[in-house]
Amino acid sequence: DNEEGGLLAAEFAKKFLGNKSKVVILGGFPSLMTIPGRITAFEKRIRDLFPKIEMTEFTADYEREKAMMVAEDNLNVFANSNVLYCANDHMALGVLDVFDRYKIKKRPHIIGYDSILEAQQAIIGGRMDASVIQFPSQMGREAVRAVIALHKGEFVPQKIVIKPELSIRKQYVESIKLQDMK
């Protein structure tokens, strides 16, 4: 559920924020920025928590290269924010590429979405703070179950939600420690 993922990201971000903080949101397609989902839920929750917060929004079509161009064109805004929230990990990684290229040491806390392998590695390495995981394999299984149930004439709820989770460094460090102990 994209809205729940956005709320989860906002709850994580709040520990880095106050009313005088600056947040940069990097969304996907411009036409999706106002549709209820990962961006609108994040933005609403942050504004509820911090009514006077400064929020700047950009879009990059979910593409790493476009995110790099947007970040490069607005480097001061990105580098001087407290939190950067991206609608997917590819865009977050694109911004990290720009920070690396310009050797930006003071970086915002970065939260991505999708928890792809490269983002997980960036989290483990301390370059990103978090990413929302949506569990597409579980979504696929539930979709197939729903189709089979419909075919059999059984009841299928209007909405089946697979709860997203937050991928953060602590989880990976604990996971690595557990693996080392085995």
CSV table of N, CA and C in Angstrom, one decimal:
chain,number,residue,atom,x,y,z
A,1,ASP,N,0.8,-1.2,0.0
A,1,ASP,CA,0.0,0.0,0.0
A,1,ASP,C,0.9,1.2,0.0
A,2,ASN,N,0.8,2.0,-1.1
A,2,ASN,CA,1.7,3.2,-1.2
A,2,ASN,C,1.5,4.2,-0.1
A,3,GLU,N,0.2,4.4,0.2
A,3,GLU,CA,-0.1,5.4,1.3
A,3,GLU,C,0.5,5.0,2.6
A,4,GLU,N,0.4,3.8,2.9
A,4,GLU,CA,1.0,3.3,4.2
A,4,GLU,C,2.5,3.4,4.2
A,5,GLY,N,3.1,3.1,3.0
A,5,GLY,CA,4.5,3.3,2.9
A,5,GLY,C,5.0,4.7,3.1
A,6,GLY,N,4.2,5.6,2.5
A,6,GLY,CA,4.5,7.1,2.7
A,6,GLY,C,4.4,7.5,4.1
A,7,LEU,N,3.4,7.0,4.8
A,7,LEU,CA,3.3,7.3,6.3
A,7,LEU,C,4.4,6.7,7.1
A,8,LEU,N,4.8,5.5,6.7
A,8,LEU,CA,5.9,4.8,7.4
A,8,LEU,C,7.2,5.6,7.2
A,9,ALA,N,7.5,6.1,6.0
A,9,ALA,CA,8.6,6.9,5.8
A,9,ALA,C,8.6,8.2,6.6
A,10,ALA,N,7.4,8.8,6.6
A,10,ALA,CA,7.3,10.1,7.4
A,10,ALA,C,7.5,9.9,8.9
A,11,GLU,N,7.0,8.8,9.4
A,11,GLU,CA,7.2,8.5,10.8
A,11,GLU,C,8.7,8.3,11.1
A,12,PHE,N,9.4,7.7,10.2
A,12,PHE,CA,10.9,7.5,10.3
A,12,PHE,C,11.6,8.9,10.2
A,13,ALA,N,11.2,9.7,9.3
A,13,ALA,CA,11.8,11.0,9.0
A,13,ALA,C,11.6,12.0,10.2
A,14,LYS,N,10.5,11.8,10.9
A,14,LYS,CA,10.2,12.8,12.0
A,14,LYS,C,11.3,13.0,13.0
A,15,LYS,N,12.1,11.9,13.2
A,15,LYS,CA,13.2,12.0,14.2
A,15,LYS,C,14.3,12.9,13.8
A,16,PHE,N,14.4,13.2,12.5
A,16,PHE,CA,15.4,14.1,12.0
A,16,PHE,C,14.9,15.6,11.8
A,17,LEU,N,13.7,15.8,12.1
A,17,LEU,CA,13.0,17.1,11.7
A,17,LEU,C,12.5,17.9,12.9
A,18,GLY,N,12.3,19.2,12.6
A,18,GLY,CA,11.6,20.1,13.5
A,18,GLY,C,11.0,21.1,12.6
A,19,ASN,N,10.3,22.1,13.2
A,19,ASN,CA,9.5,23.1,12.4
A,19,ASN,C,10.4,23.9,11.5
A,20,LYS,N,11.7,24.1,11.8
A,20,LYS,CA,12.6,24.9,11.0
A,20,LYS,C,13.4,24.1,10.0
A,21,SER,N,13.0,22.8,9.9
A,21,SER,CA,13.7,21.9,9.0
A,21,SER,C,13.3,22.1,7.5
A,22,LYS,N,14.1,21.5,6.7
A,22,LYS,CA,13.9,21.6,5.2
A,22,LYS,C,13.8,20.1,4.7
A,23,VAL,N,12.8,19.9,3.9
A,23,VAL,CA,12.6,18.5,3.4
A,23,VAL,C,12.5,18.7,1.8
A,24,VAL,N,13.2,17.8,1.1
A,24,VAL,CA,13.1,17.8,-0.3
A,24,VAL,C,12.4,16.5,-0.6
A,25,ILE,N,11.4,16.6,-1.5
A,25,ILE,CA,10.6,15.4,-2.0
A,25,ILE,C,10.9,15.2,-3.4
A,26,LEU,N,11.4,14.1,-3.8
A,26,LEU,CA,11.6,13.8,-5.2
A,26,LEU,C,10.6,12.7,-5.7
A,27,GLY,N,9.6,13.2,-6.4
A,27,GLY,CA,8.6,12.3,-6.9
A,27,GLY,C,8.8,11.8,-8.3
A,28,GLY,N,7.9,10.9,-8.7
A,28,GLY,CA,8.1,10.2,-10.0
A,28,GLY,C,7.6,11.1,-11.1
A,29,PHE,N,6.4,10.8,-11.7
A,29,PHE,CA,5.8,11.6,-12.7
A,29,PHE,C,5.0,12.7,-12.2
A,30,PRO,N,5.1,13.9,-12.8
A,30,PRO,CA,4.4,15.1,-12.3
A,30,PRO,C,2.9,14.8,-12.1
A,31,SER,N,2.3,14.1,-13.0
A,31,SER,CA,0.9,13.8,-12.9
A,31,SER,C,0.5,13.0,-11.7
A,32,LEU,N,1.5,12.3,-11.1
A,32,LEU,CA,1.2,11.4,-9.9
A,32,LEU,C,1.4,12.1,-8.6
A,33,MET,N,1.9,13.3,-8.6
A,33,MET,CA,2.3,14.0,-7.4
A,33,MET,C,1.1,14.3,-6.5
A,34,THR,N,0.0,14.5,-7.0
A,34,THR,CA,-1.2,14.8,-6.2
A,34,THR,C,-2.2,13.6,-6.0
A,35,ILE,N,-1.9,12.5,-6.7
A,35,ILE,CA,-2.7,11.3,-6.5
A,35,ILE,C,-2.4,10.7,-5.2
A,36,PRO,N,-3.4,10.3,-4.4
A,36,PRO,CA,-3.1,9.6,-3.1
A,36,PRO,C,-2.1,8.5,-3.3
A,37,GLY,N,-1.0,8.5,-2.5
A,37,GLY,CA,0.0,7.5,-2.6
A,37,GLY,C,1.2,7.8,-1.7
A,38,ARG,N,2.3,7.3,-2.2
A,38,ARG,CA,3.6,7.4,-1.4
A,38,ARG,C,4.0,8.9,-1.1
A,39,ILE,N,3.8,9.8,-2.1
A,39,ILE,CA,4.2,11.2,-1.9
A,39,ILE,C,3.2,11.9,-1.1
A,40,THR,N,1.9,11.9,-1.4
A,40,THR,CA,0.9,12.7,-0.7
A,40,THR,C,0.8,12.3,0.8
A,41,ALA,N,0.9,11.0,1.0
A,41,ALA,CA,0.8,10.5,2.4
A,41,ALA,C,2.0,11.0,3.2
A,42,PHE,N,3.2,10.9,2.7
A,42,PHE,CA,4.4,11.4,3.3
A,42,PHE,C,4.3,12.9,3.6
A,43,GLU,N,3.9,13.6,2.6
A,43,GLU,CA,3.8,15.1,2.7
A,43,GLU,C,2.8,15.5,3.8
A,44,LYS,N,1.6,14.9,3.7
A,44,LYS,CA,0.6,15.2,4.7
A,44,LYS,C,1.0,15.0,6.1
A,45,ARG,N,1.6,13.8,6.3
A,45,ARG,CA,2.0,13.4,7.7
A,45,ARG,C,3.1,14.4,8.2
A,46,ILE,N,4.0,14.7,7.4
A,46,ILE,CA,5.1,15.6,7.8
A,46,ILE,C,4.5,17.0,8.1
A,47,ARG,N,3.6,17.5,7.3
A,47,ARG,CA,2.9,18.8,7.5
A,47,ARG,C,2.1,18.8,8.8
A,48,ASP,N,1.4,17.6,9.0
A,48,ASP,CA,0.7,17.5,10.3
A,48,ASP,C,1.6,17.6,11.5
A,49,LEU,N,2.7,17.0,11.4
A,49,LEU,CA,3.7,17.0,12.5
A,49,LEU,C,4.4,18.3,12.7
A,50,PHE,N,4.7,18.9,11.5
A,50,PHE,CA,5.6,20.2,11.5
A,50,PHE,C,4.9,21.2,10.6
A,51,PRO,N,3.9,21.9,11.0
A,51,PRO,CA,3.1,22.8,10.2
A,51,PRO,C,4.0,23.9,9.5
A,52,LYS,N,5.1,24.3,10.1
A,52,LYS,CA,5.9,25.4,9.5
A,52,LYS,C,7.1,24.9,8.7
A,53,ILE,N,7.2,23.6,8.5
A,53,ILE,CA,8.3,23.0,7.8
A,53,ILE,C,8.4,23.5,6.4
A,54,GLU,N,9.7,23.6,5.9
A,54,GLU,CA,9.9,24.1,4.5
A,54,GLU,C,10.0,22.8,3.6
A,55,MET,N,9.1,22.7,2.7
A,55,MET,CA,9.1,21.5,1.8
A,55,MET,C,9.2,21.9,0.3
A,56,THR,N,10.2,21.3,-0.4
A,56,THR,CA,10.4,21.6,-1.8
A,56,THR,C,10.2,20.3,-2.5
A,57,GLU,N,9.4,20.3,-3.6
A,57,GLU,CA,9.1,19.1,-4.4
A,57,GLU,C,9.7,19.2,-5.8
A,58,PHE,N,10.3,18.1,-6.3
A,58,PHE,CA,10.7,18.0,-7.6
A,58,PHE,C,10.2,16.7,-8.2
A,59,THR,N,10.3,16.5,-9.5
A,59,THR,CA,9.9,15.2,-10.1
A,59,THR,C,11.1,14.8,-11.0
A,60,ALA,N,11.2,13.5,-11.2
A,60,ALA,CA,12.3,12.9,-12.0
A,60,ALA,C,11.9,11.7,-12.8
A,61,ASP,N,10.6,11.5,-12.9
A,61,ASP,CA,10.0,10.3,-13.7
A,61,ASP,C,10.5,9.0,-13.3
A,62,TYR,N,10.9,8.8,-12.0
A,62,TYR,CA,11.4,7.6,-11.5
A,62,TYR,C,12.7,7.1,-12.1
A,63,GLU,N,13.4,8.0,-12.7
A,63,GLU,CA,14.7,7.7,-13.4
A,63,GLU,C,15.9,8.2,-12.7
A,64,ARG,N,16.9,7.4,-12.5
A,64,ARG,CA,18.1,7.8,-11.9
A,64,ARG,C,18.8,9.0,-12.6
A,65,GLU,N,18.9,8.9,-13.9
A,65,GLU,CA,19.6,10.0,-14.7
A,65,GLU,C,18.8,11.3,-14.5
A,66,LYS,N,17.5,11.3,-14.6
A,66,LYS,CA,16.7,12.5,-14.4
A,66,LYS,C,16.9,13.1,-13.0
A,67,ALA,N,17.0,12.2,-12.0
A,67,ALA,CA,17.2,12.6,-10.6
A,67,ALA,C,18.5,13.3,-10.5
A,68,MET,N,19.5,12.7,-11.2
A,68,MET,CA,20.8,13.3,-11.2
A,68,MET,C,20.8,14.8,-11.7
A,69,MET,N,20.1,14.9,-12.8
A,69,MET,CA,20.0,16.3,-13.4
A,69,MET,C,19.3,17.2,-12.5
A,70,VAL,N,18.2,16.8,-11.9
A,70,VAL,CA,17.4,17.7,-11.0
A,70,VAL,C,18.3,18.0,-9.8
A,71,ALA,N,19.0,17.0,-9.2
A,71,ALA,CA,19.8,17.3,-8.1
A,71,ALA,C,21.0,18.2,-8.4
A,72,GLU,N,21.6,18.0,-9.6
A,72,GLU,CA,22.7,18.9,-10.0
A,72,GLU,C,22.2,20.3,-10.2
A,73,ASP,N,21.0,20.5,-10.8
A,73,ASP,CA,20.5,21.8,-11.1
A,73,ASP,C,20.0,22.5,-9.8
A,74,ASN,N,19.8,21.8,-8.8
A,74,ASN,CA,19.3,22.3,-7.5
A,74,ASN,C,20.2,21.8,-6.3
A,75,LEU,N,21.5,21.7,-6.5
A,75,LEU,CA,22.4,21.1,-5.6
A,75,LEU,C,22.3,21.8,-4.2
A,76,ASN,N,22.2,23.1,-4.2
A,76,ASN,CA,22.2,23.8,-2.9
A,76,ASN,C,20.9,23.4,-2.1
A,77,VAL,N,19.8,23.3,-2.8
A,77,VAL,CA,18.5,22.9,-2.1
A,77,VAL,C,18.6,21.5,-1.6
A,78,PHE,N,19.1,20.6,-2.4
A,78,PHE,CA,19.3,19.2,-1.9
A,78,PHE,C,20.2,19.0,-0.8
A,79,ALA,N,21.4,19.6,-0.9
A,79,ALA,CA,22.5,19.4,0.1
A,79,ALA,C,22.1,20.1,1.4
A,80,ASN,N,21.3,21.2,1.4
A,80,ASN,CA,21.0,21.9,2.6
A,80,ASN,C,19.7,21.5,3.2
A,81,SER,N,19.1,20.4,2.8
A,81,SER,CA,17.9,19.9,3.4
A,81,SER,C,18.2,19.0,4.5
A,82,ASN,N,17.3,18.7,5.4
A,82,ASN,CA,17.5,17.8,6.5
A,82,ASN,C,17.1,16.4,6.1
A,83,VAL,N,16.1,16.3,5.3
A,83,VAL,CA,15.6,15.0,4.8
A,83,VAL,C,15.3,15.0,3.3
A,84,LEU,N,15.7,14.0,2.6
A,84,LEU,CA,15.4,13.8,1.2
A,84,LEU,C,14.5,12.5,1.1
A,85,TYR,N,13.3,12.7,0.6
A,85,TYR,CA,12.4,11.5,0.5
A,85,TYR,C,12.2,11.3,-1.0
A,86,CYS,N,12.5,10.1,-1.5
A,86,CYS,CA,12.3,9.9,-2.9
A,86,CYS,C,11.3,8.8,-3.2
A,87,ALA,N,10.5,8.9,-4.3
A,87,ALA,CA,9.4,8.0,-4.6
A,87,ALA,C,10.0,6.6,-5.1
A,88,ASN,N,11.3,6.5,-5.3
A,88,ASN,CA,11.9,5.2,-5.6
A,88,ASN,C,13.4,5.3,-5.3
A,89,ASP,N,14.0,4.1,-5.1
A,89,ASP,CA,15.4,4.1,-4.8
A,89,ASP,C,16.3,4.5,-6.0
A,90,HIS,N,15.9,4.3,-7.2
A,90,HIS,CA,16.7,4.8,-8.3
A,90,HIS,C,16.9,6.3,-8.3
A,91,MET,N,15.9,7.0,-7.9
A,91,MET,CA,16.1,8.5,-7.8
A,91,MET,C,17.0,8.8,-6.6
A,92,ALA,N,16.8,8.1,-5.5
A,92,ALA,CA,17.7,8.4,-4.3
A,92,ALA,C,19.1,8.1,-4.7
A,93,LEU,N,19.4,7.0,-5.4
A,93,LEU,CA,20.7,6.7,-5.7
A,93,LEU,C,21.3,7.7,-6.7
A,94,GLY,N,20.5,8.2,-7.6
A,94,GLY,CA,20.9,9.3,-8.5
A,94,GLY,C,21.4,10.5,-7.8
A,95,VAL,N,20.7,10.9,-6.7
A,95,VAL,CA,21.1,12.0,-5.9
A,95,VAL,C,22.4,11.7,-5.2
A,96,LEU,N,22.5,10.5,-4.7
A,96,LEU,CA,23.8,10.1,-4.0
A,96,LEU,C,24.9,10.2,-5.0
A,97,ASP,N,24.7,9.8,-6.3
A,97,ASP,CA,25.7,9.9,-7.3
A,97,ASP,C,26.2,11.4,-7.4
A,98,VAL,N,25.3,12.3,-7.4
A,98,VAL,CA,25.6,13.7,-7.5
A,98,VAL,C,26.4,14.2,-6.3
A,99,PHE,N,25.9,13.8,-5.1
A,99,PHE,CA,26.6,14.1,-3.9
A,99,PHE,C,28.0,13.6,-3.9
A,100,ASP,N,28.2,12.4,-4.4
A,100,ASP,CA,29.6,11.8,-4.5
A,100,ASP,C,30.4,12.6,-5.5
A,101,ARG,N,29.8,12.9,-6.7
A,101,ARG,CA,30.6,13.7,-7.7
A,101,ARG,C,31.1,15.0,-7.2
A,102,TYR,N,30.2,15.7,-6.4
A,102,TYR,CA,30.6,17.0,-5.9
A,102,TYR,C,31.2,17.0,-4.5
A,103,LYS,N,31.5,15.8,-4.0
A,103,LYS,CA,32.1,15.6,-2.7
A,103,LYS,C,31.3,16.3,-1.6
A,104,ILE,N,30.0,16.2,-1.6
A,104,ILE,CA,29.2,16.8,-0.6
A,104,ILE,C,29.2,15.9,0.6
A,105,LYS,N,29.8,16.5,1.7
A,105,LYS,CA,30.0,15.7,2.9
A,105,LYS,C,28.8,15.8,3.8
A,106,LYS,N,28.2,17.0,4.0
A,106,LYS,CA,27.0,17.2,4.8
A,106,LYS,C,25.8,16.9,4.0
A,107,ARG,N,25.2,15.8,4.2
A,107,ARG,CA,24.1,15.3,3.4
A,107,ARG,C,22.8,15.2,4.2
A,108,PRO,N,21.7,15.3,3.6
A,108,PRO,CA,20.4,15.1,4.3
A,108,PRO,C,20.3,13.6,4.6
A,109,HIS,N,19.3,13.3,5.5
A,109,HIS,CA,18.9,11.9,5.7
A,109,HIS,C,18.1,11.5,4.5
A,110,ILE,N,18.5,10.4,3.9
A,110,ILE,CA,17.9,10.0,2.6
A,110,ILE,C,17.0,8.7,2.8
A,111,ILE,N,15.7,8.9,2.4
A,111,ILE,CA,14.8,7.7,2.5
A,111,ILE,C,14.3,7.5,1.1
A,112,GLY,N,14.5,6.2,0.6
A,112,GLY,CA,14.0,5.8,-0.7
A,112,GLY,C,12.8,4.9,-0.6
A,113,TYR,N,12.5,4.3,-1.7
A,113,TYR,CA,11.3,3.5,-1.8
A,113,TYR,C,11.5,2.3,-2.7
A,114,ASP,N,11.3,1.1,-2.3
A,114,ASP,CA,11.4,-0.1,-3.0
A,114,ASP,C,12.4,-1.1,-2.5
A,115,SER,N,13.4,-0.6,-1.8
A,115,SER,CA,14.4,-1.4,-1.1
A,115,SER,C,15.1,-2.3,-2.1
A,116,ILE,N,15.6,-1.8,-3.2
A,116,ILE,CA,16.3,-2.6,-4.2
A,116,ILE,C,17.7,-2.9,-3.6
A,117,LEU,N,18.4,-3.8,-4.2
A,117,LEU,CA,19.7,-4.3,-3.7
A,117,LEU,C,20.7,-3.2,-3.5
A,118,GLU,N,20.8,-2.3,-4.5
A,118,GLU,CA,21.8,-1.2,-4.4
A,118,GLU,C,21.4,-0.3,-3.3
A,119,ALA,N,20.2,0.0,-3.1
A,119,ALA,CA,19.7,0.8,-1.9
A,119,ALA,C,20.1,0.1,-0.6
A,120,GLN,N,19.8,-1.2,-0.5
A,120,GLN,CA,20.1,-1.9,0.7
A,120,GLN,C,21.6,-1.8,1.0
A,121,GLN,N,22.5,-1.9,-0.1
A,121,GLN,CA,23.9,-1.7,0.1
A,121,GLN,C,24.3,-0.3,0.6
A,122,ALA,N,23.6,0.7,0.1
A,122,ALA,CA,23.8,2.1,0.5
A,122,ALA,C,23.4,2.3,1.9
A,123,ILE,N,22.3,1.6,2.4
A,123,ILE,CA,21.9,1.7,3.7
A,123,ILE,C,22.9,1.0,4.7
A,124,ILE,N,23.4,-0.2,4.3
A,124,ILE,CA,24.4,-0.9,5.1
A,124,ILE,C,25.6,0.0,5.2
A,125,GLY,N,26.0,0.6,4.1
A,125,GLY,CA,27.2,1.5,4.1
A,125,GLY,C,27.0,2.8,4.7
A,126,GLY,N,25.8,3.1,5.2
A,126,GLY,CA,25.5,4.4,5.9
A,126,GLY,C,25.3,5.6,4.9
A,127,ARG,N,25.2,5.3,3.6
A,127,ARG,CA,24.9,6.4,2.7
A,127,ARG,C,23.5,6.8,2.5
A,128,MET,N,22.6,5.9,2.8
A,128,MET,CA,21.1,6.1,2.9
A,128,MET,C,20.7,5.7,4.2
A,129,ASP,N,19.5,6.3,4.6
A,129,ASP,CA,19.0,6.0,6.0
A,129,ASP,C,18.0,4.9,6.0
A,130,ALA,N,17.1,4.8,4.9
A,130,ALA,CA,16.0,3.9,4.9
A,130,ALA,C,15.4,3.8,3.5
A,131,SER,N,14.7,2.7,3.3
A,131,SER,CA,13.9,2.5,2.1
A,131,SER,C,12.6,1.7,2.5
A,132,VAL,N,11.5,2.0,1.9
A,132,VAL,CA,10.3,1.3,2.1
A,132,VAL,C,10.3,0.0,1.3
A,133,ILE,N,10.0,-1.1,1.9
A,133,ILE,CA,9.9,-2.4,1.2
A,133,ILE,C,8.4,-2.7,1.0
A,134,GLN,N,8.1,-3.1,-0.2
A,134,GLN,CA,6.7,-3.5,-0.5
A,134,GLN,C,6.4,-4.9,-0.7
A,135,PHE,N,7.3,-5.8,-0.8
A,135,PHE,CA,7.1,-7.2,-0.9
A,135,PHE,C,6.3,-7.6,-2.2
A,136,PRO,N,6.8,-7.4,-3.4
A,136,PRO,CA,6.1,-7.7,-4.6
A,136,PRO,C,5.8,-9.2,-4.8
A,137,SER,N,6.6,-10.1,-4.2
A,137,SER,CA,6.3,-11.5,-4.4
A,137,SER,C,5.1,-11.9,-3.6
A,138,GLN,N,4.9,-11.3,-2.4
A,138,GLN,CA,3.7,-11.5,-1.7
A,138,GLN,C,2.4,-10.9,-2.4
A,139,MET,N,2.6,-9.8,-3.0
A,139,MET,CA,1.6,-9.2,-3.8
A,139,MET,C,1.1,-10.1,-4.9
A,140,GLY,N,2.1,-10.6,-5.6
A,140,GLY,CA,1.8,-11.5,-6.7
A,140,GLY,C,1.1,-12.8,-6.2
A,141,ARG,N,1.5,-13.4,-5.1
A,141,ARG,CA,0.9,-14.5,-4.6
A,141,ARG,C,-0.6,-14.2,-4.3
A,142,GLU,N,-0.8,-13.1,-3.6
A,142,GLU,CA,-2.2,-12.7,-3.2
A,142,GLU,C,-3.0,-12.4,-4.4
A,143,ALA,N,-2.5,-11.8,-5.5
A,143,ALA,CA,-3.2,-11.6,-6.7
A,143,ALA,C,-3.6,-12.9,-7.3
A,144,VAL,N,-2.7,-13.9,-7.4
A,144,VAL,CA,-3.1,-15.2,-8.0
A,144,VAL,C,-4.2,-15.9,-7.1
A,145,ARG,N,-4.0,-15.8,-5.8
A,145,ARG,CA,-5.0,-16.4,-4.9
A,145,ARG,C,-6.4,-15.7,-5.2
A,146,ALA,N,-6.4,-14.4,-5.4
A,146,ALA,CA,-7.7,-13.7,-5.6
A,146,ALA,C,-8.3,-14.1,-6.9
A,147,VAL,N,-7.5,-14.3,-7.9
A,147,VAL,CA,-8.0,-14.7,-9.3
A,147,VAL,C,-8.6,-16.1,-9.2
A,148,ILE,N,-7.9,-17.0,-8.5
A,148,ILE,CA,-8.4,-18.3,-8.3
A,148,ILE,C,-9.7,-18.3,-7.5
A,149,ALA,N,-9.8,-17.5,-6.5
A,149,ALA,CA,-11.0,-17.5,-5.7
A,149,ALA,C,-12.1,-16.9,-6.5
A,150,LEU,N,-11.9,-15.9,-7.3
A,150,LEU,CA,-12.9,-15.3,-8.1
A,150,LEU,C,-13.4,-16.3,-9.1
A,151,HIS,N,-12.5,-17.1,-9.7
A,151,HIS,CA,-12.9,-18.1,-10.7
A,151,HIS,C,-13.8,-19.2,-10.0
A,152,LYS,N,-13.5,-19.4,-8.7
A,152,LYS,CA,-14.3,-20.4,-8.0
A,152,LYS,C,-15.6,-19.8,-7.5
A,153,GLY,N,-15.8,-18.5,-7.7
A,153,GLY,CA,-17.0,-17.9,-7.2
A,153,GLY,C,-16.9,-17.5,-5.7
A,154,GLU,N,-15.7,-17.6,-5.1
A,154,GLU,CA,-15.6,-17.2,-3.7
A,154,GLU,C,-15.4,-15.7,-3.5
A,155,PHE,N,-15.7,-15.3,-2.3
A,155,PHE,CA,-15.5,-13.9,-1.9
A,155,PHE,C,-14.1,-13.5,-2.0
A,156,VAL,N,-13.9,-12.3,-2.5
A,156,VAL,CA,-12.5,-11.7,-2.6
A,156,VAL,C,-12.7,-10.2,-2.1
A,157,PRO,N,-12.0,-9.8,-1.1
A,157,PRO,CA,-12.2,-8.4,-0.6
A,157,PRO,C,-11.8,-7.4,-1.7
A,158,GLN,N,-12.4,-6.2,-1.6
A,158,GLN,CA,-12.1,-5.1,-2.6
A,158,GLN,C,-10.6,-4.7,-2.6
A,159,LYS,N,-10.0,-4.8,-1.4
A,159,LYS,CA,-8.6,-4.4,-1.2
A,159,LYS,C,-7.9,-5.4,-0.4
A,160,ILE,N,-6.8,-5.9,-0.9
A,160,ILE,CA,-5.9,-6.8,-0.1
A,160,ILE,C,-4.6,-6.0,0.1
A,161,VAL,N,-4.3,-5.7,1.3
A,161,VAL,CA,-3.1,-4.9,1.6
A,161,VAL,C,-2.0,-5.8,2.2
A,162,ILE,N,-0.8,-5.7,1.5
A,162,ILE,CA,0.4,-6.3,2.0
A,162,ILE,C,1.1,-5.1,2.7
A,163,LYS,N,1.3,-5.2,4.0
A,163,LYS,CA,1.9,-4.2,4.8
A,163,LYS,C,3.3,-3.9,4.4
A,164,PRO,N,3.7,-2.7,4.1
A,164,PRO,CA,5.1,-2.4,3.8
A,164,PRO,C,5.8,-2.3,5.1
A,165,GLU,N,7.1,-2.4,5.0
A,165,GLU,CA,8.0,-2.2,6.1
A,165,GLU,C,9.1,-1.3,5.8
A,166,LEU,N,9.9,-0.9,6.7
A,166,LEU,CA,11.0,0.0,6.5
A,166,LEU,C,12.3,-0.7,6.6
A,167,SER,N,13.1,-0.6,5.6
A,167,SER,CA,14.4,-1.2,5.6
A,167,SER,C,15.4,-0.2,6.1
A,168,ILE,N,16.0,-0.5,7.3
A,168,ILE,CA,17.0,0.5,7.9
A,168,ILE,C,18.2,-0.3,8.3
A,169,ARG,N,19.3,0.4,8.5
A,169,ARG,CA,20.6,-0.2,8.8
A,169,ARG,C,20.6,-1.1,10.0
A,170,LYS,N,19.9,-0.8,11.0
A,170,LYS,CA,19.8,-1.6,12.2
A,170,LYS,C,19.4,-3.0,11.9
A,171,GLN,N,18.4,-3.2,11.0
A,171,GLN,CA,17.9,-4.5,10.6
A,171,GLN,C,19.0,-5.3,9.9
A,172,TYR,N,19.8,-4.6,9.0
A,172,TYR,CA,20.8,-5.3,8.3
A,172,TYR,C,22.0,-5.7,9.2
A,173,VAL,N,22.3,-4.8,10.1
A,173,VAL,CA,23.4,-5.1,11.0
A,173,VAL,C,23.0,-6.3,11.9
A,174,GLU,N,21.8,-6.3,12.4
A,174,GLU,CA,21.3,-7.4,13.3
A,174,GLU,C,21.3,-8.7,12.5
A,175,SER,N,20.9,-8.6,11.2
A,175,SER,CA,20.8,-9.8,10.4
A,175,SER,C,22.2,-10.4,10.1
A,176,ILE,N,23.2,-9.5,9.9
A,176,ILE,CA,24.5,-9.9,9.6
A,176,ILE,C,25.1,-10.6,10.9
A,177,LYS,N,24.8,-10.0,12.1
A,177,LYS,CA,25.3,-10.5,13.3
A,177,LYS,C,24.7,-11.9,13.6
A,178,LEU,N,23.4,-12.1,13.3
A,178,LEU,CA,22.8,-13.4,13.4
A,178,LEU,C,23.4,-14.4,12.5
A,179,GLN,N,23.7,-14.0,11.3
A,179,GLN,CA,24.3,-14.9,10.3
A,179,GLN,C,25.7,-15.3,10.7
A,180,ASP,N,26.4,-14.4,11.3
A,180,ASP,CA,27.8,-14.7,11.8
A,180,ASP,C,27.8,-15.6,12.9
A,181,MET,N,26.7,-15.6,13.7
A,181,MET,CA,26.6,-16.5,14.9
A,181,MET,C,26.3,-17.9,14.5
A,182,LYS,N,25.8,-18.1,13.4
A,182,LYS,CA,25.3,-19.5,13.0
A,182,LYS,C,26.5,-20.3,12.5
